[in-house]
């Protein structure tokens, strides 16, 4: 429990041209480099993620979006060859400091993956998983209400109300992804990281998830990786464009899509890339 | 000429046929579109040559020896109305002399043997020439079939398919034969000993000589079943926790370079001959156990179920660990990340996600290991003794089904005494039990596989 929740936006360096200075930076990356063995996957990235906003990470395949996203909750710790330098702060505290417990960090920074990955357990158990391991609830009825609220907020409750004890795997792809979002919400994180959450879904399921992101934005800080320009434009307030491991441009989504500063960004968003 | 030479000749002809047909097909292909590729025509020719040739040789080898003996017997100037046994004796003698191990130098027998040898010579020459000529016929046949429309590939594939079906049929038939002979002999045993007396009787001492009416009393197999169960349970008690923990370590915690070394090393355990485990159990573990027991005032006999069970447990650790490791590694990484992403620790992830997902597969592995433990013989013979006691005391000497099968069949036995036949009845029980275990295990493992597909 070493991360204090004290808000500390003042440490954002105002001189950095890439930053848009807003009231509160939930997550702040400073000169982050990531290496997979010899491979230099993220090069000196400095980026702020504001609270109660949706930040979209875009860029061509292999540019390091997932890698950067996984740095934000230290998911890269699970890869043996991966090495991270620089600092990332959550509410002003360095999450790579040696006294920080990555397990506790991940309860504050949750993650939704590209492919829906519900546990082979019942729908109820999937959502109850997080509250259970953290001992967040003291009674069965409290647990039930947490599960139901989470499903509700993920927009799944109506569809599964009468089969909470069916296997999570029996749901459709879109429902599975919303189940995973409900599962992430259930531990009440402060930040939710989403790595291409809609890439395995059809347009209707995608629209549902996008609606959901709009809803969630009021309570959570959201970082989303996406390959769809339209999606980035629809759901995010800020957009960061990555290219070959470098952060090329970052700004308000409006501005990035209508008036990009960098030629590379312009090429990418207009589809004239390369 | 020798059979091997003949085979070599056939092979040469078939190679020749392959070349000829292939080159003819190649030259044809320049002018017309062929249905099959040139080398298919070549293969067709090889088969058209080899199959009839080999068929002739096979037929000859089946028929020639009995035929020649029969003709040689006719040649013998002894009265033909001999008893069956005597004829067999004569036949054996003739073929012995013909093979050069002359025993009794009876001139008439000698003449018959000579005749027998000549007959075999002629028949071989005959067969060889027939085989070579049918192969040559095949060569011509195949050569003439090299036409654009001939479906050589289809024929070749059909022949190959039939060949594979025959191979698999052989395996299936062998299994069926073994099962049938087990059933049949076990049935003969149950003519002597009532089925219930065998399955539920409490005394096993087949060495006792008893009159036929009371014989059922000494063939009670319950002590053997309990002995088997006792030793197998001890083995599973050792192997399951050790194997599972090993698997969890190698699959979840070990760095890749440790895993690549540790896993094969563990699997070597399964490759050690069971005799080696046997004397390890008998010469080291059992005395050590006995001495330790003595220290605490427990009497452990120097042949004990405990010693055999512990060593057997060590032997089957890799069965459990290797399979469980494979199955846990097959649990998708995305599930682990999903759990870690919710702030679960690694051990929580293993306990609550990986193990439950892998559980059916792990149970399958444990059942396979159990069927291996039940069928194991050597360690028990050497470390647990031969005497059948009805006891649940792991410090006592017990014996198992497999061990008794061995002791029943070793030494001079009449084949149809109840004592020998009892081995088949025991074998049948063992077979049914391991079959059931394997069946359940496979069912469970299959069900597991469907989970992520
Ligand atoms: N575990 C790993 N080991 C070694 N290299 C890796 C590993 N994961 C990613 N990389 C490399 O790091 C670079 C960035 O990968 P990353 O997955 O972050 O790209 P991405 O932007 O998410 O691409 P995509 O849009 O295709 O998902 C790539 O060149 C990739 O090859
Ligand atoms: Mg990615």
XYZ file of C-alpha atoms and ligand atoms in Angstrom:
759
model
C 0.000 0.000 0.000
C 2.889 2.284 -0.769
C 1.223 4.380 -3.429
C -0.300 7.459 -1.903
C -3.426 8.758 -3.531
C -2.367 12.348 -3.158
C -2.949 14.213 -6.388
C 0.225 15.747 -7.640
C -0.201 17.301 -11.030
C 2.252 20.077 -10.345
C 5.227 17.916 -11.197
C 4.329 17.936 -14.890
C 7.039 19.813 -16.666
C 5.414 22.702 -18.365
C 8.258 23.289 -20.741
C 7.624 20.150 -22.733
C 6.020 21.130 -26.009
C 4.248 17.784 -26.395
C 2.186 18.242 -23.287
C -1.157 19.852 -23.030
C -1.321 21.270 -19.565
C -4.576 20.430 -17.919
C -5.673 20.406 -14.344
C -4.714 16.893 -13.407
C -2.396 14.342 -14.953
C -3.345 10.940 -13.621
C -0.434 9.133 -15.201
C 2.724 10.832 -16.330
C 5.452 9.091 -18.325
C 8.852 10.710 -18.396
C 11.596 9.610 -20.796
C 10.382 6.056 -20.879
C 12.486 3.553 -22.779
C 11.603 -0.093 -23.180
C 13.931 -2.827 -24.345
C 13.073 -6.399 -25.261
C 16.533 -7.882 -24.899
C 18.474 -5.880 -27.487
C 15.393 -4.485 -29.208
C 14.640 -0.873 -28.361
C 10.825 -0.901 -28.531
C 9.928 2.443 -26.904
C 12.222 5.408 -27.350
C 12.233 8.214 -24.840
C 8.499 8.711 -24.570
C 7.132 11.509 -22.436
C 3.362 11.624 -22.172
C 0.644 12.717 -19.756
C -2.643 10.968 -19.289
C -5.327 13.176 -17.810
C -7.872 11.998 -15.374
C -11.444 11.375 -16.415
C -10.443 11.560 -20.036
C -10.066 8.995 -22.764
C -6.620 8.957 -24.293
C -6.212 7.075 -27.549
C -2.886 5.597 -28.640
C -2.669 5.197 -32.400
C 0.071 4.252 -34.820
C 1.082 1.595 -37.314
C 1.443 -2.017 -36.256
C 4.579 -2.783 -34.273
C 5.170 0.845 -33.265
C 4.985 -0.009 -29.566
C 1.457 0.982 -28.522
C 0.821 -2.248 -26.607
C 4.280 -2.124 -25.117
C 3.707 1.389 -23.808
C 0.255 0.527 -22.525
C 1.595 -2.488 -20.665
C 4.214 -0.281 -19.013
C 1.432 1.684 -17.361
C 0.467 -1.191 -15.054
C 3.780 -3.016 -15.124
C 2.310 -5.888 -17.074
C 5.672 -6.051 -18.810
C 7.101 -7.514 -15.597
C 5.757 -10.858 -16.763
C 8.078 -10.841 -19.791
C 11.561 -11.949 -18.760
C 13.463 -10.088 -21.445
C 11.683 -6.796 -20.960
C 13.481 -3.825 -19.363
C 11.973 -0.403 -18.661
C 13.854 2.816 -17.905
C 12.564 6.281 -17.130
C 9.741 7.054 -14.747
C 6.007 6.682 -14.861
C 4.053 8.279 -12.082
C 0.567 7.518 -10.944
C -0.796 10.446 -8.954
C 2.747 11.664 -8.674
C 4.330 8.497 -7.372
C 6.783 6.508 -9.462
C 5.277 3.115 -10.167
C 8.677 1.684 -11.045
C 10.122 2.572 -7.671
C 11.401 -0.542 -5.961
C 9.039 -0.165 -2.998
C 5.957 -0.248 -5.225
C 4.095 -3.502 -5.281
C 3.097 -4.288 -8.846
C 0.190 -6.380 -7.583
C -1.321 -3.438 -5.719
C -0.599 -1.164 -8.668
C -2.692 -3.380 -10.924
C -5.681 -3.066 -8.665
C -5.529 0.668 -9.346
C -4.685 0.370 -13.038
C -6.862 -2.332 -14.587
C -6.562 -3.798 -18.031
C -8.822 -5.078 -20.801
C -7.141 -7.119 -23.490
C -7.369 -7.336 -27.238
C -8.932 -10.772 -27.247
C -11.704 -11.304 -24.719
C -10.222 -13.599 -22.069
C -12.947 -14.567 -19.601
C -11.894 -17.246 -17.113
C -13.447 -20.655 -17.714
C -15.782 -20.015 -14.780
C -19.347 -18.794 -14.485
C -20.255 -15.228 -15.399
C -20.770 -14.444 -11.732
C -17.426 -15.934 -10.718
C -15.652 -14.004 -13.465
C -16.817 -10.690 -12.078
C -16.485 -11.778 -8.453
C -12.868 -12.828 -9.027
C -11.273 -9.480 -8.298
C -13.368 -8.551 -5.228
C -12.764 -12.060 -3.865
C -8.990 -12.028 -4.059
C -8.800 -8.550 -2.638
C -11.298 -9.263 0.075
C -13.199 -6.155 -0.944
C -16.535 -7.465 0.234
C -17.436 -8.835 3.613
C -20.622 -10.706 2.862
C -22.186 -12.702 0.105
C -24.903 -10.113 -0.459
C -22.344 -7.345 -0.739
C -20.388 -9.405 -3.257
C -23.553 -9.999 -5.214
C -24.357 -6.342 -5.337
C -20.819 -5.499 -6.510
C -21.114 -8.105 -9.258
C -24.520 -6.861 -10.353
C -23.477 -3.208 -10.376
C -20.362 -4.023 -12.371
C -22.359 -5.991 -14.914
C -24.863 -3.175 -15.037
C -22.209 -0.540 -15.660
C -20.661 -2.731 -18.352
C -24.077 -2.844 -20.038
C -24.241 -6.616 -19.801
C -26.674 -7.174 -16.973
C -29.858 -7.196 -19.048
C -28.463 -9.899 -21.333
C -27.170 -12.239 -18.653
C -29.417 -11.608 -15.671
C -31.069 -15.025 -15.872
C -27.896 -17.001 -16.515
C -25.318 -15.626 -14.112
C -24.135 -19.142 -13.448
C -23.583 -20.117 -17.072
C -19.959 -20.312 -18.219
C -18.363 -17.047 -19.260
C -17.054 -18.812 -22.332
C -20.585 -19.481 -23.541
C -21.128 -15.756 -24.236
C -20.665 -14.155 -27.648
C -17.402 -12.337 -28.388
C -18.860 -8.907 -27.729
C -20.531 -10.051 -24.534
C -17.266 -11.681 -23.429
C -15.441 -8.402 -23.935
C -18.062 -6.543 -21.881
C -17.729 -9.259 -19.246
C -14.002 -8.559 -19.134
C -14.733 -4.866 -18.731
C -17.182 -5.652 -15.913
C -14.513 -7.809 -14.331
C -12.052 -4.922 -14.490
C -14.590 -2.432 -13.099
C -15.451 -4.697 -10.185
C -12.159 -3.964 -8.392
C -12.869 -0.226 -8.869
C -9.594 0.754 -10.474
C -8.763 4.376 -11.155
C -7.403 3.792 -14.619
C -8.541 1.266 -17.220
C -6.132 0.304 -19.993
C -7.717 -1.157 -23.116
C -5.592 -2.772 -25.791
C -7.617 -2.859 -29.021
C -10.722 -3.932 -27.116
C -12.877 -4.044 -30.255
C -10.532 -5.670 -32.755
C -12.241 -9.067 -32.410
C -15.772 -7.656 -32.541
C -18.385 -6.800 -35.161
C -19.610 -3.202 -35.684
C -22.640 -3.560 -33.426
C -20.673 -4.969 -30.514
C -18.062 -2.302 -31.160
C -20.683 0.429 -30.959
C -21.833 -0.961 -27.613
C -18.316 -0.928 -26.208
C -17.765 2.606 -27.451
C -20.960 3.724 -25.738
C -19.711 2.025 -22.629
C -16.380 3.844 -22.814
C -18.277 7.129 -23.009
C -20.140 6.162 -19.858
C -17.078 4.949 -17.977
C -15.130 8.077 -18.733
C -17.000 9.925 -16.000
C -15.599 7.693 -13.300
C -12.391 6.300 -14.726
C -9.343 7.434 -16.602
C -9.157 5.414 -19.796
C -6.278 4.677 -22.152
C -7.251 2.879 -25.314
C -5.103 1.468 -28.106
C -6.919 1.346 -31.393
C -6.282 0.807 -35.074
C -9.457 2.542 -36.085
C -9.112 6.265 -36.736
C -12.879 6.656 -36.493
C -12.916 4.974 -33.119
C -10.149 7.203 -31.804
C -12.008 10.239 -33.103
C -15.301 9.068 -31.614
C -14.280 8.065 -28.114
C -11.172 9.990 -27.128
C -10.441 13.504 -25.983
C -6.712 13.203 -26.482
C -4.748 11.233 -29.032
C -1.124 10.180 -29.070
C 0.486 9.030 -32.300
C 3.371 6.567 -32.082
C 5.767 5.676 -34.842
C 8.667 3.200 -34.638
C 8.734 3.392 -30.877
C 8.687 7.183 -30.697
C 5.870 9.432 -29.657
C 5.489 11.652 -32.710
C 2.613 13.850 -31.689
C 0.152 14.194 -28.889
C -2.722 16.577 -28.451
C -6.440 17.078 -28.361
C -8.194 14.635 -30.612
C -9.886 17.471 -32.532
C -6.576 19.053 -33.264
C -4.763 15.823 -34.205
C -7.444 14.839 -36.659
C -8.123 18.227 -38.201
C -4.834 20.003 -37.973
C -1.891 17.667 -37.242
C 1.448 19.334 -36.782
C 3.636 16.494 -37.957
C 3.758 15.217 -41.537
C 3.894 11.589 -40.344
C 0.734 12.052 -38.302
C -1.037 13.610 -41.237
C 0.043 10.774 -43.501
C -1.188 8.174 -41.034
C -4.588 9.624 -40.261
C -5.351 10.296 -43.894
C -4.275 6.798 -44.833
C -1.417 7.966 -47.057
C 1.154 6.300 -44.903
C 4.666 5.365 -45.978
C 19.731 -69.551 -54.928
C 18.555 -68.072 -51.661
C 15.225 -66.380 -50.885
C 17.048 -63.141 -50.189
C 18.660 -63.251 -53.628
C 15.237 -63.766 -55.126
C 13.908 -60.767 -53.266
C 16.860 -58.702 -54.458
C 16.130 -59.750 -58.032
C 12.494 -58.728 -57.676
C 13.549 -55.394 -56.251
C 15.925 -54.816 -59.188
C 13.157 -55.612 -61.658
C 10.813 -53.218 -59.905
C 13.438 -50.454 -59.970
C 13.951 -51.133 -63.638
C 10.171 -51.006 -64.194
C 10.024 -47.700 -62.307
C 12.690 -46.156 -64.549
C 11.245 -47.494 -67.771
C 7.658 -46.451 -67.054
C 8.724 -43.092 -65.716
C 10.832 -42.236 -68.757
C 8.152 -43.440 -71.119
C 5.626 -41.275 -69.271
C 8.079 -38.353 -69.426
C 8.431 -38.633 -73.184
C 4.654 -38.984 -73.540
C 4.132 -35.911 -71.391
C 5.942 -33.810 -73.984
C 3.249 -34.477 -76.546
C 0.072 -35.042 -74.540
C -1.321 -34.031 -71.143
C -0.965 -36.968 -68.713
C -3.537 -37.658 -66.009
C -0.822 -38.690 -63.564
C 2.713 -37.449 -63.049
C 5.529 -39.545 -64.549
C 6.738 -40.753 -61.183
C 3.248 -41.999 -60.392
C 3.514 -44.177 -63.480
C 6.888 -45.303 -62.155
C 5.378 -46.192 -58.794
C 2.533 -47.982 -60.509
C 5.054 -50.103 -62.386
C 6.991 -50.918 -59.196
C 3.814 -52.054 -57.494
C 2.642 -54.037 -60.545
C 5.970 -55.887 -60.414
C 6.468 -56.312 -56.681
C 2.968 -57.282 -55.607
C 2.499 -60.417 -57.791
C 6.120 -61.470 -57.264
C 5.909 -61.154 -53.487
C 2.519 -62.861 -53.575
C 4.028 -65.902 -55.263
C 6.888 -66.051 -52.769
C 4.523 -65.738 -49.827
C 2.280 -68.485 -51.119
C 5.272 -70.738 -51.730
C 6.763 -70.169 -48.301
C 3.463 -71.072 -46.698
C 2.935 -74.226 -48.695
C 6.315 -75.689 -49.582
C 7.474 -77.166 -46.268
C 4.314 -79.169 -45.443
C 3.928 -80.245 -49.052
C 7.511 -81.445 -49.347
C 7.313 -83.343 -46.044
C 4.131 -84.987 -47.086
C 5.733 -86.108 -50.366
C 8.857 -87.265 -48.508
C 6.760 -89.376 -46.136
C 5.211 -91.054 -49.132
C 8.704 -91.923 -50.245
C 9.426 -93.761 -46.977
C 9.045 -97.555 -47.178
C 7.365 -97.831 -43.769
C 3.755 -98.864 -43.310
C 1.686 -95.711 -43.782
C -0.859 -96.348 -41.049
C 1.091 -94.828 -38.176
C -0.335 -93.056 -35.209
C -0.442 -89.248 -35.366
C 2.347 -88.725 -32.869
C 4.690 -91.100 -34.613
C 4.178 -89.371 -37.926
C 5.049 -86.052 -36.296
C 8.160 -87.607 -34.822
C 9.182 -88.935 -38.225
C 8.589 -85.578 -39.831
C 10.710 -83.861 -37.220
C 13.464 -86.391 -37.757
C 13.419 -86.031 -41.514
C 13.640 -82.286 -41.414
C 16.414 -82.526 -38.801
C 18.477 -84.818 -40.956
C 17.815 -82.675 -43.991
C 19.029 -79.652 -42.091
C 22.251 -81.524 -41.274
C 21.714 -82.583 -37.657
C 21.754 -86.305 -38.379
C 20.747 -88.342 -35.354
C 19.850 -91.912 -36.232
C 21.420 -92.956 -39.515
C 18.578 -95.145 -40.766
C 19.156 -95.550 -44.529
C 15.441 -95.306 -45.313
C 15.116 -92.122 -43.287
C 18.265 -90.776 -44.896
C 16.818 -91.435 -48.326
C 13.597 -89.738 -47.358
C 15.544 -86.756 -46.065
C 17.487 -86.531 -49.292
C 14.268 -86.704 -51.223
C 12.823 -83.979 -49.011
C 15.769 -81.733 -49.698
C 15.551 -82.275 -53.419
C 11.863 -81.552 -53.362
C 12.442 -78.300 -51.562
C 15.166 -77.379 -54.027
C 12.910 -78.007 -57.018
C 9.989 -76.263 -55.472
C 12.136 -73.239 -54.759
C 13.459 -73.128 -58.328
C 9.918 -73.462 -59.551
C 8.637 -70.736 -57.282
C 11.529 -68.457 -58.171
C 10.923 -68.799 -61.866
C 7.206 -68.251 -61.445
C 7.839 -65.181 -59.293
C 10.307 -63.703 -61.753
C 8.041 -64.325 -64.702
C 4.954 -62.800 -63.078
C 7.071 -59.780 -62.169
C 8.243 -59.475 -65.723
C 4.610 -59.818 -66.767
C 3.829 -56.958 -64.372
C 6.608 -54.937 -65.952
C 5.149 -55.380 -69.421
C 1.632 -54.735 -68.124
C 2.651 -51.500 -66.443
C 4.686 -50.397 -69.462
C 1.678 -50.827 -71.718
C -0.508 -48.898 -69.268
C 1.606 -45.770 -69.590
C -1.044 -43.813 -71.460
C -2.257 -40.236 -71.034
C -5.585 -41.342 -69.591
C -4.305 -44.018 -67.175
C -4.997 -42.988 -63.576
C -1.745 -44.295 -62.122
C -1.782 -41.998 -59.112
C -5.209 -43.163 -58.007
C -4.207 -46.826 -58.262
C -1.000 -46.279 -56.326
C -2.811 -44.392 -53.604
C -5.456 -47.065 -53.376
C -2.822 -49.773 -52.923
C -1.019 -47.733 -50.280
C -4.272 -47.148 -48.458
C -5.045 -50.870 -48.426
C -1.534 -51.544 -47.146
C -2.023 -49.112 -44.252
C -5.403 -50.577 -43.439
C -3.768 -54.007 -43.268
C -1.086 -52.698 -40.918
C -3.583 -51.152 -38.533
C -5.807 -54.212 -38.778
C -2.819 -56.275 -37.649
C -2.473 -54.227 -34.468
C -6.191 -54.350 -33.782
C -6.382 -58.068 -34.433
C -3.451 -58.747 -32.121
C -5.169 -56.845 -29.334
C -8.417 -58.640 -29.994
C -6.563 -61.967 -29.982
C -4.939 -61.224 -26.640
C -8.256 -60.218 -25.113
C -9.988 -63.294 -26.479
C -7.306 -65.651 -25.193
C -7.456 -63.933 -21.786
C -11.225 -64.337 -21.706
C -11.085 -67.919 -22.892
C -8.429 -69.095 -20.444
C -10.012 -67.182 -17.594
C -13.251 -68.939 -18.398
C -11.467 -72.280 -18.142
C -10.210 -71.232 -14.726
C -13.701 -70.416 -13.577
C -14.717 -73.961 -14.458
C -12.405 -75.148 -11.654
C -12.891 -72.282 -9.224
C -16.230 -70.507 -8.794
C -16.206 -66.897 -9.888
C -17.393 -65.598 -6.506
C -14.797 -67.650 -4.613
C -12.120 -66.022 -6.729
C -13.392 -62.456 -6.501
C -14.418 -62.491 -2.838
C -12.277 -65.221 -1.255
C -9.951 -64.085 1.484
C -7.190 -66.656 1.196
C -4.644 -66.821 -1.552
C -2.284 -69.796 -1.339
C -2.231 -71.569 -4.679
C 0.813 -73.646 -3.648
C -1.366 -75.738 -1.305
C -2.315 -79.124 -2.691
C -6.024 -79.630 -2.143
C -8.566 -82.011 -3.590
C -10.432 -80.651 -6.568
C -13.646 -79.922 -4.630
C -11.977 -77.575 -2.159
C -9.638 -75.880 -4.559
C -11.756 -72.747 -4.663
C -10.789 -72.035 -1.054
C -7.181 -71.145 -1.855
C -7.836 -68.953 -4.860
C -9.403 -66.015 -3.058
C -7.920 -62.965 -4.749
C -8.978 -60.316 -2.236
C -5.546 -60.181 -0.516
C -3.990 -59.530 -3.907
C -6.431 -56.742 -4.694
C -5.879 -55.072 -1.340
C -2.111 -55.479 -1.702
C -2.208 -53.873 -5.128
C -4.425 -51.106 -3.851
C -2.196 -50.506 -0.837
C 1.002 -50.218 -2.821
C -0.581 -48.188 -5.604
C -2.118 -45.802 -3.065
C 1.210 -45.277 -1.337
C 2.779 -44.663 -4.722
C 0.098 -42.142 -5.657
C 0.424 -40.441 -2.263
C 4.089 -39.919 -3.046
C 3.783 -39.125 -6.739
C 0.778 -36.812 -6.798
C 1.970 -34.004 -4.526
C 5.602 -34.216 -5.644
C 4.651 -34.417 -9.305
C 2.113 -31.608 -9.094
C 4.394 -29.247 -7.231
C 7.171 -30.042 -9.675
C 4.843 -29.303 -12.561
C 3.715 -26.029 -11.027
C 7.319 -25.019 -10.608
C 8.413 -25.945 -14.125
C 5.322 -24.568 -15.829
C 4.829 -21.355 -13.874
C 7.884 -20.264 -11.961
C 11.001 -21.716 -13.573
C 13.028 -19.504 -15.890
C 13.086 -20.902 -19.432
C 16.669 -22.143 -19.202
C 15.958 -24.029 -15.963
C 12.843 -25.548 -17.462
C 14.663 -26.824 -20.553
C 17.149 -28.607 -18.307
C 14.848 -29.771 -15.518
C 12.104 -31.263 -17.625
C 14.185 -33.758 -19.616
C 16.133 -34.636 -16.459
C 12.861 -35.522 -14.742
C 11.709 -37.525 -17.688
C 14.849 -39.636 -17.372
C 13.289 -40.950 -14.155
C 10.640 -42.649 -16.290
C 13.325 -44.193 -18.482
C 15.222 -46.008 -15.715
C 14.541 -49.752 -15.980
C 12.177 -50.875 -13.242
C 14.648 -53.551 -12.117
C 17.009 -50.786 -11.101
C 14.263 -49.199 -9.034
C 13.583 -52.662 -7.685
C 17.008 -53.213 -6.221
C 17.151 -49.606 -5.101
C 13.968 -50.337 -3.154
C 15.083 -53.728 -1.851
C 18.680 -52.924 -0.981
C 18.512 -49.326 0.188
C 15.047 -48.031 0.914
C 13.681 -51.123 2.664
C 16.625 -51.553 5.103
C 16.682 -47.831 5.758
C 12.964 -47.874 6.551
C 13.391 -50.907 8.783
C 16.194 -49.256 10.751
C 14.293 -45.988 11.071
C 11.240 -47.904 12.220
C 13.328 -49.751 14.806
C 14.548 -46.446 16.173
C 10.961 -45.441 16.882
C 9.987 -48.875 18.070
C 7.851 -49.707 15.057
C 8.505 -53.038 13.495
C 8.794 -52.709 9.752
C 9.500 -55.936 7.936
C 12.403 -55.813 5.526
C 10.001 -56.443 2.717
C 7.276 -53.867 3.097
C 4.512 -52.281 1.098
C 5.882 -48.925 2.180
C 9.290 -49.419 0.565
C 7.817 -50.649 -2.693
C 5.148 -47.941 -2.750
C 7.545 -45.083 -2.059
C 9.987 -46.148 -4.741
C 7.181 -46.769 -7.200
C 5.868 -43.307 -6.379
C 9.232 -41.827 -7.252
C 9.221 -43.757 -10.478
C 5.880 -42.339 -11.605
C 6.563 -38.732 -10.613
C 7.424 -37.858 -14.210
C 4.139 -39.315 -15.453
C 2.295 -36.842 -13.287
C 4.651 -33.897 -13.575
C 5.285 -34.080 -17.276
C 1.636 -34.318 -18.255
C 0.521 -31.722 -15.727
C 3.283 -29.408 -16.933
C 2.165 -29.786 -20.543
C -1.402 -29.123 -19.600
C -0.667 -26.101 -17.469
C 1.546 -24.677 -20.200
C -1.383 -25.098 -22.552
C -3.539 -22.819 -20.424
C -3.591 -19.629 -22.507
C -1.258 -16.875 -21.363
C -4.173 -14.468 -21.823
C -5.950 -16.041 -18.836
C -2.906 -15.476 -16.651
C -2.612 -11.886 -17.809
C -6.302 -11.389 -17.207
C -5.861 -12.474 -13.626
C -2.636 -10.552 -13.050
C -4.266 -7.498 -14.610
C -6.876 -7.596 -11.874
C -4.184 -7.371 -9.275
C -3.945 -11.036 -8.413
C -0.583 -12.339 -7.278
C 1.137 -15.102 -9.182
C 0.194 -17.720 -6.620
C -3.440 -16.566 -6.618
C -3.415 -16.757 -10.389
C -2.067 -20.302 -10.295
C -4.461 -21.433 -7.602
C -7.601 -19.790 -8.906
C -7.158 -19.720 -12.675
C -4.436 -22.009 -13.980
C -5.038 -25.032 -11.762
C -8.847 -25.069 -12.131
C -8.537 -24.671 -15.887
C -5.980 -27.466 -16.040
C -7.641 -29.669 -13.452
C -9.381 -32.183 -15.727
C -6.153 -32.711 -17.636
C -4.193 -33.098 -14.423
C -6.667 -35.677 -13.159
C -6.259 -37.504 -16.441
C -2.498 -37.549 -15.893
C -2.888 -38.841 -12.349
C -5.183 -41.626 -13.506
C -2.691 -42.635 -16.186
C 0.014 -42.731 -13.525
C -2.263 -44.840 -11.312
C -2.832 -47.385 -14.043
C 0.925 -47.538 -14.464
C 1.339 -48.104 -10.714
C -1.192 -50.909 -10.695
C 0.509 -52.684 -13.558
C 4.016 -52.382 -12.123
C 5.643 -55.702 -11.153
C 9.374 -55.618 -10.758
C 9.641 -53.226 -7.825
C 7.028 -55.161 -5.880
C 8.641 -58.532 -6.511
C 11.922 -57.210 -5.190
C 10.757 -55.009 -2.356
C 7.339 -56.087 -1.109
C 7.608 -59.830 -1.106
C 5.581 -62.690 -2.476
C 3.326 -63.691 0.367
C -0.304 -62.694 0.264
C -1.492 -61.076 3.470
C -4.825 -59.448 3.909
C -3.679 -56.287 5.641
C -3.821 -52.532 5.407
C -0.597 -52.137 7.345
C 1.953 -50.445 5.088
C 4.809 -51.879 7.208
C 3.888 -55.480 6.397
C 4.872 -57.560 3.413
C 2.130 -57.775 0.811
C 1.918 -58.923 -2.751
C 0.131 -57.694 -5.825
C -1.811 -59.102 -8.735
C 1.040 -58.727 -11.181
C 3.544 -60.385 -8.890
C 1.279 -63.384 -8.417
C 0.838 -63.716 -12.177
C 4.593 -63.989 -12.447
C 4.973 -66.533 -9.655
C 2.117 -68.636 -11.008
C 3.718 -68.902 -14.419
C 7.374 -69.287 -13.449
C 8.783 -72.796 -13.347
C 7.378 -76.060 -14.682
C 3.650 -75.969 -14.836
C 0.956 -77.992 -16.385
C -0.759 -75.677 -18.728
C -4.306 -76.491 -17.762
C -3.978 -76.787 -14.010
C -6.088 -74.249 -12.077
C -2.847 -72.795 -10.755
C -1.689 -71.742 -14.194
C -5.111 -70.724 -15.374
C -5.490 -68.491 -12.326
C -2.868 -66.248 -13.888
C -5.217 -65.573 -16.769
C -8.076 -64.749 -14.442
C -5.832 -62.296 -12.582
C -4.663 -60.898 -15.890
C -8.253 -60.361 -16.912
C -9.041 -58.437 -13.735
C -5.931 -56.317 -14.186
C -6.807 -55.689 -17.795
C -10.348 -54.614 -16.993
C -9.190 -52.280 -14.224
C -6.426 -50.571 -16.191
C -8.649 -50.355 -19.238
C -11.327 -48.644 -17.198
C -8.751 -46.260 -15.690
C -7.307 -45.426 -19.082
C -10.733 -44.962 -20.558
C -11.811 -42.588 -17.847
C -8.504 -40.736 -18.056
C -8.766 -40.294 -21.809
C -12.366 -39.159 -21.540
C -11.386 -36.563 -18.961
C -8.418 -35.340 -20.980
C -10.544 -35.092 -24.126
C -13.168 -33.087 -22.320
C -10.458 -30.736 -21.177
C -9.232 -30.239 -24.723
C -12.630 -29.085 -25.918
C -12.642 -26.313 -23.388
C -10.546 -23.804 -25.308
C -11.413 -24.815 -28.852
N 7.674 -10.120 -25.882
C 8.395 -9.478 -26.818
N 9.688 -9.839 -27.027
C 10.423 -9.191 -27.967
N 9.970 -8.199 -28.739
C 8.686 -7.794 -28.568
C 7.841 -8.410 -27.607
N 6.636 -7.823 -27.663
C 6.729 -6.874 -28.626
N 7.974 -6.841 -29.157
C 8.439 -5.929 -30.204
O 8.263 -4.623 -29.777
C 7.752 -3.802 -30.827
C 6.475 -3.139 -30.392
O 5.477 -4.155 -30.183
P 3.999 -3.813 -29.736
O 3.324 -5.097 -29.478
O 4.062 -2.847 -28.645
O 3.414 -3.137 -31.058
P 1.948 -2.552 -31.288
O 2.101 -1.143 -31.597
O 1.073 -2.939 -30.170
O 1.542 -3.324 -32.612
P 0.092 -3.856 -33.010
O -0.665 -2.675 -33.434
O 0.370 -4.757 -34.120
O -0.479 -4.528 -31.805
C 7.556 -4.704 -32.021
O 8.607 -4.498 -32.920
C 7.625 -6.086 -31.462
O 8.273 -6.932 -32.364
Mg -0.637 -4.343 -29.897
